[in-house]
Amino acid sequence: MLAAVAEGGAVAAAAKLAPPARVAIAAAVALVFASSLVFVHRRYRAWGYRERDEDLLVCRGVLLRRLSVVPYGRMQFVEVTAGAVERVFGLSTVKLHTAAARSDARIPGLEPAEATRLRDGLAALGEAKAAGL
Amino acid sequence: MIDPPADPGPAVAWERLHPLSPLIGGGRRGASLILVLLVAAAIHQKGAGGSPSVELVVLVAVLVLGLVRWLVTRWSFDGFMLRVDTGLVRRDSRRLPVARIQAVDMVQPLLARFLGLAELQIRLAGAGKDSRLAYLHVERATRLRSALLAAHHGLDPATPEPAEQAMAVVPARRLVGSVALSAPTAILVVLVLALIVLDDVSARAATAVTAVAFVYLLGLATAIWRRFNGQYGFTVANAPDGIRVRRGLVGTVAETIPLHRVQAVRQIEPLWWRPFGWCRLEVDLAGAAGRDRGAGPAHVTKTLLPVGSRSLAEALRTSVIGAVGFEPEPPPRRARVKAPLSYHFLAAGHDDSIAAAVTGRVCKVTCWVPLEKAQSVRRVQGPLQRRLGLATVYVDAAGKRVDVAFRDRDAPETERLVDELAASSRLARRHALPDPPRPPSRINGVG
């Protein structure tokens, strides 16, 4: 926050503006920064998953709220990925693939231990409950 | 002769394709080539009586390639697994377990019909292209097809093909009517009329436009011809080993679809067919990714009825997924705000075994998915829907965009729906027959 205000101040100073204008710009930058934090935080809070006996529940989205129910028996394979940014923070994404392209069961931002546990658990459950196409 | 590589397992009774296959293969692939060459030859001869040697060389090359292909291709069926080996430079060796068959098609292009040959296409789910045996003697292809299907249903492959019960024949007149009342025909007629009017105004402009639009017009005409040619003499029959579809005017296609492979049934009623009460019925199967391999799951859509009355479509649908004991219900009236152009059609409903939904703006599209085939259940709520207290629930079936959409339903109802649909599909799956287990490798030649 402070950094944002300082940055805004610096930009305003560099532009050689009158002090009231500097304050206004600093405030605007701070507001944008704060609101983006709020959005990211809300999006983060909207992500959720639950392992039930027979299926996996994944919900996400703030504006467009989605909830997916994917039965373990329908699972074709489990994919664990870690992008460049995710790796910096030591996180990975688990994705469940079914024969339907639109089944949307992706869980991002998992600790590696949890991702591994989920992957192995899901793979085992998928094997146990597998159903033909 | 090229010696087949030594097999590690017990001896397999390999068979070859029909010796005349190179002729058809070369004929089909080289048909356009030959046409071009003939035109070239005609021009040539007009000029200065040239020699047809180049053309002859190309023709021979095509035939030789076909012959090599025939020499290196072999197949065998041991009752559980169909093996197909082909390719000279890049060997391609396939093992197709019968338990995973999605559909078996027998295709006969015109030339093959004259020679009494047929191509067998075996469709499996998952990545990779469809596997085909081109060409076999018709009688051999029929025997192999019945053996594959019998083995697929866990019977002795020697079981003769079960008798079928005819369900529907599409009269040629009705097919012509339906093709005449289709989008390509409408576009073609409008374009031709426009050109005639333009010709009245300025003949030179009309000639110029025709020259430009010629390829497009030809494409439209081809599309219309394909539809007519492909669906001429359309016959549907029901047999214990699946629905059988026969169709085609110049070349013929005979498809067999095992009933338990159907992922979804769709009934389409275009606006311009409504006065006649006609509709089209399609089924979706889990398919090979085919051309766009690697693009994720794919499906194959097969026509079960190109045009017919609603009652006939209902009878066919009943034989495929069973009777549907409910009427889809429309969403609440406030959904009109969110979906003003499609509200008049919107409806959805489900029972313990099937989910159904009606959608569409101009074309009325009704889709049924057996809940035992449901891959996932999704609930989606956009900002406008949230304000109106609505949400959409999808039941996804295997494929790219195969789903039943409960559009714009009451929000509390959708929460209940998700639970109900998930629970029903779980129960339906439990009752459903699993894929026949793959038996131990028993090797014996099957006739």
XYZ file of C-alpha atoms in Angstrom:
580
model
C 0.000 0.000 0.000
C 2.647 2.451 1.133
C 4.761 1.472 -1.813
C 1.842 2.205 -4.130
C 1.278 5.616 -2.578
C 4.998 6.357 -2.809
C 5.033 5.210 -6.416
C 2.081 7.400 -7.263
C 3.869 10.295 -5.552
C 7.010 9.627 -7.488
C 5.139 9.553 -10.818
C 3.437 12.816 -9.918
C 6.740 14.354 -8.844
C 8.408 13.304 -12.041
C 5.613 14.978 -14.003
C 6.315 18.223 -12.070
C 2.696 18.779 -11.128
C 1.218 20.999 -8.449
C 0.951 19.326 -4.979
C -2.875 18.797 -5.038
C -2.593 16.981 -8.357
C 0.225 14.847 -6.950
C -1.934 13.775 -4.060
C -4.836 12.954 -6.368
C -2.677 10.787 -8.615
C -1.126 9.010 -5.656
C -4.590 8.312 -4.276
C -5.830 6.987 -7.655
C -2.895 4.614 -8.014
C -3.368 3.418 -4.447
C -7.072 2.827 -5.114
C -6.460 0.772 -8.247
C -3.841 -1.285 -6.417
C -6.083 -1.864 -3.404
C -9.099 -2.794 -5.486
C -7.079 -5.273 -7.561
C -5.930 -6.807 -4.290
C -9.561 -7.120 -3.261
C -10.516 -8.730 -6.603
C -7.653 -11.205 -6.478
C -8.488 -11.973 -2.892
C -12.159 -12.532 -3.747
C -11.224 -14.767 -6.647
C -8.884 -16.690 -4.422
C -11.597 -17.083 -1.808
C -14.077 -18.333 -4.418
C -11.900 -21.309 -5.350
C -12.757 -24.420 -3.431
C -12.840 -28.172 -3.734
C -14.204 -31.026 -1.720
C -13.578 -34.747 -2.064
C -16.791 -36.657 -1.522
C -17.260 -40.415 -1.479
C -18.097 -40.735 -5.152
C -17.215 -37.435 -6.748
C -15.050 -34.346 -6.627
C -16.614 -30.906 -6.201
C -14.816 -27.851 -7.563
C -16.222 -24.335 -7.382
C -14.728 -21.106 -8.666
C -15.419 -17.652 -10.022
C -16.752 -14.415 -8.611
C -18.674 -12.862 -11.484
C -19.354 -16.141 -13.244
C -19.841 -18.675 -10.497
C -19.178 -22.255 -11.482
C -19.570 -25.502 -9.653
C -18.444 -28.816 -11.182
C -19.282 -32.268 -9.932
C -16.997 -34.911 -11.455
C -17.516 -38.576 -10.475
C -14.235 -40.401 -9.887
C -15.386 -43.220 -12.159
C -15.511 -40.832 -15.117
C -11.937 -39.723 -14.757
C -9.706 -40.415 -17.772
C -6.482 -39.094 -16.230
C -5.138 -36.641 -13.659
C -2.691 -33.954 -14.648
C -0.396 -32.046 -12.282
C 1.231 -28.949 -13.742
C 3.389 -26.168 -12.329
C 3.915 -23.068 -14.443
C 6.887 -20.727 -14.153
C 5.129 -18.335 -11.763
C 3.645 -21.205 -9.782
C 7.103 -22.748 -9.377
C 8.490 -19.509 -7.927
C 5.891 -19.780 -5.184
C 6.208 -23.543 -4.889
C 2.662 -24.264 -6.043
C 1.068 -26.629 -8.562
C -2.245 -27.186 -10.334
C -4.196 -30.445 -10.392
C -6.557 -31.047 -13.290
C -9.020 -33.864 -13.738
C -9.783 -34.916 -17.315
C -12.957 -36.733 -18.349
C -14.189 -37.790 -21.779
C -16.228 -34.583 -21.913
C -14.182 -31.580 -22.991
C -16.219 -29.195 -20.884
C -15.943 -30.917 -17.514
C -14.087 -28.218 -15.730
C -12.276 -29.596 -12.692
C -9.061 -27.664 -12.169
C -7.619 -26.894 -8.756
C -4.795 -24.325 -8.892
C -2.436 -23.102 -6.203
C -1.881 -26.311 -4.268
C 1.085 -27.041 -2.042
C 3.176 -29.795 -3.688
C 2.430 -32.244 -0.872
C -1.313 -31.675 -1.189
C -1.098 -31.872 -4.985
C 0.688 -35.208 -4.801
C -1.775 -36.551 -2.248
C -4.717 -35.416 -4.388
C -3.193 -36.853 -7.568
C -2.505 -40.259 -6.049
C -5.822 -40.348 -4.220
C -7.808 -39.385 -7.321
C -5.922 -41.828 -9.524
C -6.585 -44.666 -7.072
C -10.272 -43.755 -6.754
C -10.593 -43.454 -10.515
C -9.094 -46.913 -10.932
C -11.399 -48.422 -8.294
C -14.615 -46.922 -9.639
C -13.812 -46.847 -13.345
C -16.825 -47.070 -15.624
C -16.741 -47.746 -19.375
C -17.629 -45.091 -21.883
C 6.609 -60.911 -50.949
C 7.683 -59.121 -47.803
C 8.198 -61.451 -44.905
C 6.236 -60.391 -41.851
C 8.441 -59.787 -38.809
C 8.569 -62.668 -36.364
C 5.851 -62.423 -33.718
C 6.913 -63.060 -30.129
C 3.570 -64.640 -29.243
C 1.981 -67.778 -30.643
C 1.389 -67.942 -34.337
C -1.289 -65.564 -35.516
C -3.397 -66.363 -38.539
C -2.694 -63.313 -40.629
C -4.907 -62.484 -43.554
C -4.489 -60.120 -46.452
C -6.836 -57.598 -47.935
C -8.543 -58.442 -51.207
C -6.065 -58.515 -54.134
C -8.202 -56.027 -56.072
C -7.878 -53.374 -53.337
C -4.950 -51.527 -54.979
C -7.160 -50.962 -58.002
C -9.844 -49.187 -55.966
C -7.412 -47.447 -53.663
C -5.477 -46.150 -56.620
C -8.679 -45.452 -58.489
C -10.138 -43.334 -55.709
C -7.006 -41.460 -54.810
C -5.993 -41.049 -58.425
C -9.464 -40.260 -59.760
C -8.909 -36.520 -59.768
C -5.368 -37.047 -61.004
C -6.586 -39.125 -63.941
C -9.186 -36.465 -64.734
C -6.503 -33.802 -64.838
C -4.308 -36.026 -66.995
C -7.141 -36.755 -69.420
C -7.824 -33.054 -69.840
C -4.123 -32.460 -70.325
C -3.966 -35.280 -72.866
C -6.955 -33.883 -74.761
C -5.338 -30.467 -74.969
C -2.080 -32.074 -75.937
C -3.579 -34.071 -78.753
C -5.375 -31.031 -80.074
C -2.009 -29.306 -80.214
C 0.523 -31.650 -81.769
C -0.441 -35.326 -81.243
C 1.805 -35.782 -78.212
C 2.542 -39.089 -76.537
C 0.553 -40.223 -73.502
C 3.710 -41.667 -71.926
C 3.845 -39.265 -68.946
C 0.236 -39.981 -68.081
C 0.864 -43.676 -68.325
C 3.853 -43.462 -66.007
C 1.852 -41.589 -63.367
C -0.991 -44.087 -63.613
C 1.388 -47.011 -63.215
C 3.079 -45.299 -60.261
C -0.271 -44.903 -58.492
C -1.075 -48.565 -59.071
C 2.359 -49.709 -57.910
C 2.022 -47.673 -54.711
C -1.361 -49.303 -54.110
C 0.166 -52.707 -54.733
C 2.986 -52.069 -52.237
C 0.430 -50.928 -49.705
C -1.541 -54.107 -50.273
C 1.625 -56.231 -49.907
C 2.609 -54.742 -46.543
C -0.882 -54.734 -45.041
C -2.171 -57.699 -43.082
C -4.749 -58.266 -40.430
C -5.944 -60.929 -38.022
C -8.752 -61.407 -35.543
C -8.426 -63.860 -32.688
C -11.805 -63.354 -31.036
C -10.694 -60.593 -28.661
C -8.332 -58.415 -30.587
C -8.244 -57.198 -34.149
C -4.690 -56.599 -35.328
C -3.875 -54.471 -38.335
C -0.314 -54.030 -39.561
C 0.425 -51.705 -42.427
C 2.977 -49.271 -43.852
C 6.219 -49.895 -45.682
C 8.430 -47.051 -44.505
C 6.624 -46.215 -41.291
C 5.196 -49.422 -39.901
C 1.861 -48.959 -38.202
C 0.754 -51.857 -36.064
C -2.588 -51.651 -34.287
C -4.286 -53.771 -31.684
C -7.989 -53.057 -31.370
C -9.664 -54.741 -28.393
C -13.241 -55.631 -29.347
C -14.489 -54.622 -25.904
C -13.728 -50.995 -26.753
C -15.543 -50.851 -30.110
C -17.839 -47.861 -30.469
C -19.226 -48.583 -33.933
C -18.495 -50.629 -37.042
C -19.150 -49.186 -40.503
C -19.081 -50.922 -43.854
C -18.406 -48.493 -46.683
C -18.719 -49.316 -50.392
C -17.725 -46.665 -52.916
C -19.092 -47.098 -56.436
C -16.062 -48.909 -57.838
C -15.967 -51.265 -54.839
C -19.636 -52.052 -55.393
C -18.923 -53.109 -58.965
C -16.111 -55.382 -57.814
C -18.048 -56.774 -54.837
C -15.666 -55.315 -52.258
C -16.240 -53.314 -49.083
C -14.231 -51.279 -46.607
C -14.635 -51.947 -42.893
C -14.158 -49.012 -40.497
C -13.789 -49.768 -36.821
C -14.322 -46.840 -34.483
C -12.810 -46.790 -31.013
C -12.881 -44.063 -28.396
C -9.728 -42.160 -27.548
C -6.836 -40.728 -29.458
C -5.709 -41.875 -32.865
C -7.381 -42.285 -36.194
C -10.147 -44.713 -36.979
C -8.904 -48.050 -38.153
C -9.981 -49.321 -41.516
C -9.624 -52.439 -43.603
C -9.849 -51.447 -47.257
C -10.888 -53.590 -49.034
C -12.332 -56.989 -48.245
C -14.735 -59.150 -50.170
C -18.264 -58.115 -49.176
C -19.045 -61.524 -47.805
C -15.780 -61.603 -45.798
C -16.402 -58.068 -44.482
C -19.910 -59.032 -43.368
C -18.592 -62.111 -41.581
C -15.840 -60.126 -39.854
C -18.313 -57.450 -38.813
C -20.672 -59.959 -37.243
C -17.719 -61.673 -35.507
C -16.460 -58.341 -34.128
C -19.893 -57.365 -32.861
C -20.611 -60.776 -31.369
C -17.259 -60.720 -29.563
C -17.972 -57.169 -28.448
C -21.141 -58.375 -26.760
C -19.242 -61.199 -25.064
C -20.597 -63.929 -27.342
C -18.771 -66.540 -29.351
C -17.434 -64.762 -32.452
C -18.831 -67.561 -34.594
C -22.383 -66.544 -33.639
C -24.255 -65.667 -36.818
C -25.458 -62.099 -37.283
C -28.757 -61.720 -35.405
C -31.925 -60.969 -37.329
C -32.990 -57.366 -37.512
C -36.294 -55.593 -37.291
C -36.865 -52.779 -39.779
C -37.812 -49.517 -38.095
C -37.846 -46.791 -40.702
C -37.225 -46.096 -44.364
C -36.912 -42.530 -45.596
C -38.810 -42.181 -48.898
C -36.815 -40.507 -51.682
C -39.486 -37.852 -52.137
C -39.291 -36.768 -48.533
C -35.502 -36.675 -48.692
C -35.671 -34.454 -51.771
C -38.111 -32.188 -49.933
C -35.870 -31.951 -46.905
C -32.784 -31.205 -48.980
C -34.729 -28.597 -50.957
C -35.727 -26.951 -47.678
C -32.224 -26.715 -46.273
C -29.837 -23.832 -45.766
C -27.405 -24.642 -48.636
C -30.279 -24.861 -51.137
C -31.738 -21.590 -49.892
C -28.383 -19.823 -50.255
C -27.855 -21.329 -53.709
C -31.304 -20.243 -54.919
C -30.857 -16.718 -53.563
C -27.428 -16.413 -55.192
C -28.634 -17.690 -58.553
C -31.654 -15.362 -58.460
C -29.387 -12.456 -57.603
C -27.160 -13.329 -60.560
C -30.150 -13.511 -62.921
C -31.349 -10.106 -61.755
C -27.833 -8.743 -62.113
C -27.677 -10.192 -65.635
C -30.761 -8.164 -66.517
C -29.120 -4.999 -65.252
C -25.654 -5.543 -66.660
C -24.544 -8.691 -68.411
C -20.861 -7.904 -68.013
C -21.106 -7.409 -64.286
C -23.004 -10.703 -64.003
C -20.275 -12.554 -65.895
C -17.619 -11.054 -63.649
C -19.493 -11.923 -60.456
C -20.214 -15.456 -61.714
C -16.540 -15.983 -62.396
C -15.732 -14.971 -58.841
C -18.602 -16.827 -57.168
C -18.278 -19.944 -59.295
C -16.193 -21.915 -56.817
C -18.567 -20.993 -54.018
C -21.613 -22.029 -56.064
C -19.899 -25.298 -56.932
C -19.190 -25.886 -53.232
C -22.854 -25.332 -52.371
C -24.012 -27.644 -55.128
C -21.562 -30.293 -53.900
C -22.855 -29.964 -50.339
C -26.445 -30.424 -51.546
C -25.473 -33.393 -53.690
C -23.530 -34.982 -50.799
C -26.523 -34.707 -48.507
C -28.797 -36.303 -51.076
C -26.300 -38.936 -52.178
C -25.264 -39.865 -48.639
C -28.765 -40.220 -47.263
C -30.595 -41.677 -50.228
C -32.439 -44.881 -49.378
C -31.907 -44.326 -45.659
C -32.962 -47.428 -43.730
C -32.850 -47.914 -39.968
C -33.222 -51.325 -38.380
C -32.979 -52.548 -34.833
C -31.025 -55.708 -34.014
C -29.798 -57.202 -30.745
C -26.233 -56.155 -31.542
C -27.124 -52.533 -32.234
C -28.918 -50.091 -34.463
C -28.182 -50.648 -38.127
C -28.245 -47.812 -40.611
C -27.960 -48.279 -44.373
C -27.745 -45.366 -46.753
C -26.242 -44.109 -49.974
C -27.018 -43.742 -53.678
C -23.742 -44.025 -55.585
C -21.654 -45.481 -52.787
C -23.303 -47.181 -49.850
C -22.617 -47.124 -46.122
C -23.873 -49.646 -43.568
C -23.321 -48.537 -39.961
C -23.815 -50.598 -36.825
C -24.029 -48.737 -33.533
C -24.131 -50.821 -30.327
C -26.954 -49.334 -28.235
C -24.963 -48.969 -25.027
C -22.439 -46.764 -26.834
C -24.871 -43.918 -27.420
C -23.812 -40.893 -25.352
C -26.564 -38.516 -26.378
C -29.556 -38.276 -28.719
C -30.433 -35.008 -30.413
C -33.577 -34.020 -32.286
C -33.327 -30.971 -34.536
C -36.341 -29.167 -35.935
C -35.368 -26.357 -38.342
C -37.839 -23.518 -38.773
C -38.551 -24.295 -42.427
C -39.408 -27.923 -41.676
C -41.959 -27.038 -39.047
C -44.944 -26.767 -41.432
C -44.393 -30.425 -42.351
C -43.748 -31.562 -38.790
C -40.368 -32.951 -39.809
C -37.294 -33.376 -37.668
C -33.814 -34.871 -37.795
C -32.442 -37.303 -35.235
C -28.749 -37.690 -34.409
C -26.779 -39.732 -31.901
C -23.364 -38.925 -30.446
C -20.724 -41.573 -29.823
C -17.416 -41.183 -28.099
C -14.990 -41.108 -31.012
C -11.430 -40.935 -32.119
C -9.906 -37.494 -32.145
C -9.144 -38.038 -35.829
C -7.879 -35.071 -37.761
C -7.450 -32.656 -34.879
C -5.644 -35.145 -32.728
C -4.409 -33.826 -29.437
C -7.293 -31.369 -29.238
C -8.782 -33.338 -26.357
C -11.857 -35.546 -26.296
C -13.854 -35.902 -29.461
C -17.096 -37.437 -30.581
C -18.706 -38.819 -33.698
C -22.180 -37.695 -34.659
C -24.250 -40.178 -36.604
C -27.575 -39.479 -38.233
C -30.287 -41.850 -37.131
C -33.000 -40.232 -39.213
C -32.217 -37.524 -41.813
C -35.838 -36.435 -42.023
C -39.022 -37.850 -40.587
C -42.086 -37.207 -38.508
C -41.819 -36.514 -34.786
C -43.608 -39.736 -33.893
C -41.135 -41.766 -35.941
C -38.235 -39.938 -34.275
C -39.768 -40.684 -30.900
C -40.066 -44.399 -31.715
C -36.421 -44.484 -32.785
C -35.317 -42.582 -29.708
C -37.239 -44.992 -27.482
C -35.465 -47.947 -29.037
C -32.101 -46.294 -28.398
C -32.361 -44.852 -24.881
C -35.700 -46.210 -23.683
C -38.975 -44.436 -23.037
C -38.816 -40.940 -21.595
C -41.495 -40.602 -18.948
C -41.459 -36.843 -18.468
C -42.072 -33.611 -20.357
C -39.374 -30.928 -20.129
C -40.669 -27.910 -18.223
C -39.998 -24.266 -19.119
C -37.892 -22.079 -16.799
C -39.503 -19.252 -14.760
C -40.916 -16.309 -16.759
C -38.210 -13.916 -15.560
C -35.731 -15.929 -17.636
C -37.177 -14.063 -20.653
C -35.095 -11.054 -19.588
C -31.882 -13.061 -19.818
C -32.722 -15.140 -22.895
C -35.225 -13.114 -24.940
C -34.492 -14.880 -28.238
C -34.612 -18.463 -27.055
C -37.063 -18.339 -24.163
C -39.885 -19.668 -26.356
C -38.068 -23.014 -26.698
C -36.308 -23.302 -23.330
C -37.355 -26.321 -21.292
C -35.626 -29.057 -19.343
C -36.356 -31.986 -17.127
C -35.030 -35.281 -15.873
C -35.985 -38.538 -14.217
C -33.853 -41.265 -12.651
C -32.239 -42.342 -15.902
C -32.401 -39.548 -18.483
C -31.911 -35.784 -18.586
C -33.467 -33.803 -21.425
C -33.412 -30.182 -22.481
C -34.785 -28.036 -25.301
C -32.740 -25.082 -26.556
C -32.313 -23.020 -29.711
C -33.419 -19.727 -31.219
C -34.561 -20.569 -34.758
C -33.874 -24.301 -34.801
C -35.496 -26.206 -31.992
C -32.923 -28.618 -30.580
C -33.878 -31.233 -28.024
C -31.115 -33.246 -26.433
C -31.353 -36.356 -24.259
C -28.445 -37.760 -22.251
C -28.753 -41.048 -20.365
C -27.551 -40.226 -16.840
C -25.344 -43.308 -16.755
C -23.317 -41.617 -19.525
C -22.962 -38.290 -17.694
C -19.306 -37.309 -17.386
C -19.855 -34.389 -15.054
C -22.542 -32.051 -13.757
C -21.890 -28.297 -13.756
C -23.727 -25.313 -12.392
C -22.901 -21.904 -13.828
C -24.289 -18.556 -12.699
C -23.462 -15.298 -14.451
C -23.953 -11.803 -12.998
C -27.284 -11.187 -14.739
C -28.526 -14.604 -13.731
C -27.579 -13.909 -10.111
C -29.553 -10.666 -10.141
C -32.570 -12.530 -11.535
C -32.123 -15.466 -9.175
C -31.397 -17.904 -12.027
C -28.645 -20.397 -12.845
C -27.805 -22.943 -15.559
C -27.008 -26.599 -14.955
C -25.138 -28.687 -17.535
C -24.974 -32.454 -17.751
C -21.875 -33.174 -19.869
C -21.514 -36.286 -22.007
C -18.348 -37.477 -23.753
C -17.312 -35.178 -26.583
C -16.547 -31.579 -27.273
C -19.865 -29.842 -26.836
C -22.251 -32.639 -26.016
C -24.431 -31.667 -23.086
C -27.930 -31.175 -21.772
C -28.345 -27.595 -20.556
C -30.955 -26.763 -17.938
C -30.861 -23.112 -18.960
C -31.905 -20.266 -16.667
C -33.643 -22.283 -13.991
C -34.655 -20.988 -10.597
C -31.454 -20.700 -8.501
C -32.571 -22.727 -5.453
C -33.922 -25.371 -7.847
C -30.515 -25.654 -9.551
C -28.765 -26.372 -6.268
C -31.178 -29.227 -5.715
C -30.790 -30.270 -9.381
C -27.010 -30.626 -9.132
C -27.364 -32.966 -6.162
C -30.195 -34.939 -7.745
C -28.464 -35.318 -11.097
C -25.175 -36.344 -9.478
C -26.953 -38.891 -7.279
C -29.064 -40.271 -10.154
C -26.083 -40.625 -12.453
C -24.224 -42.419 -9.683
C -27.073 -44.907 -9.276
C -27.530 -45.299 -13.028
C -23.818 -46.048 -13.398
C -24.001 -48.688 -10.727
C -26.854 -50.443 -12.530
C -25.229 -50.109 -15.918
C -23.310 -53.032 -17.314
C -19.576 -52.500 -17.200
C -17.506 -53.024 -20.320
C -17.077 -56.759 -20.879
C -13.824 -57.675 -19.118
C -10.928 -58.407 -21.362
C -10.533 -62.180 -21.389
C -7.170 -63.970 -21.070
C -5.278 -64.104 -24.330
C -6.757 -67.072 -26.078
C -5.497 -67.470 -29.566
C -7.443 -69.207 -32.247
C -8.287 -68.285 -35.765
C -11.843 -67.220 -36.268
C -13.551 -67.690 -39.565
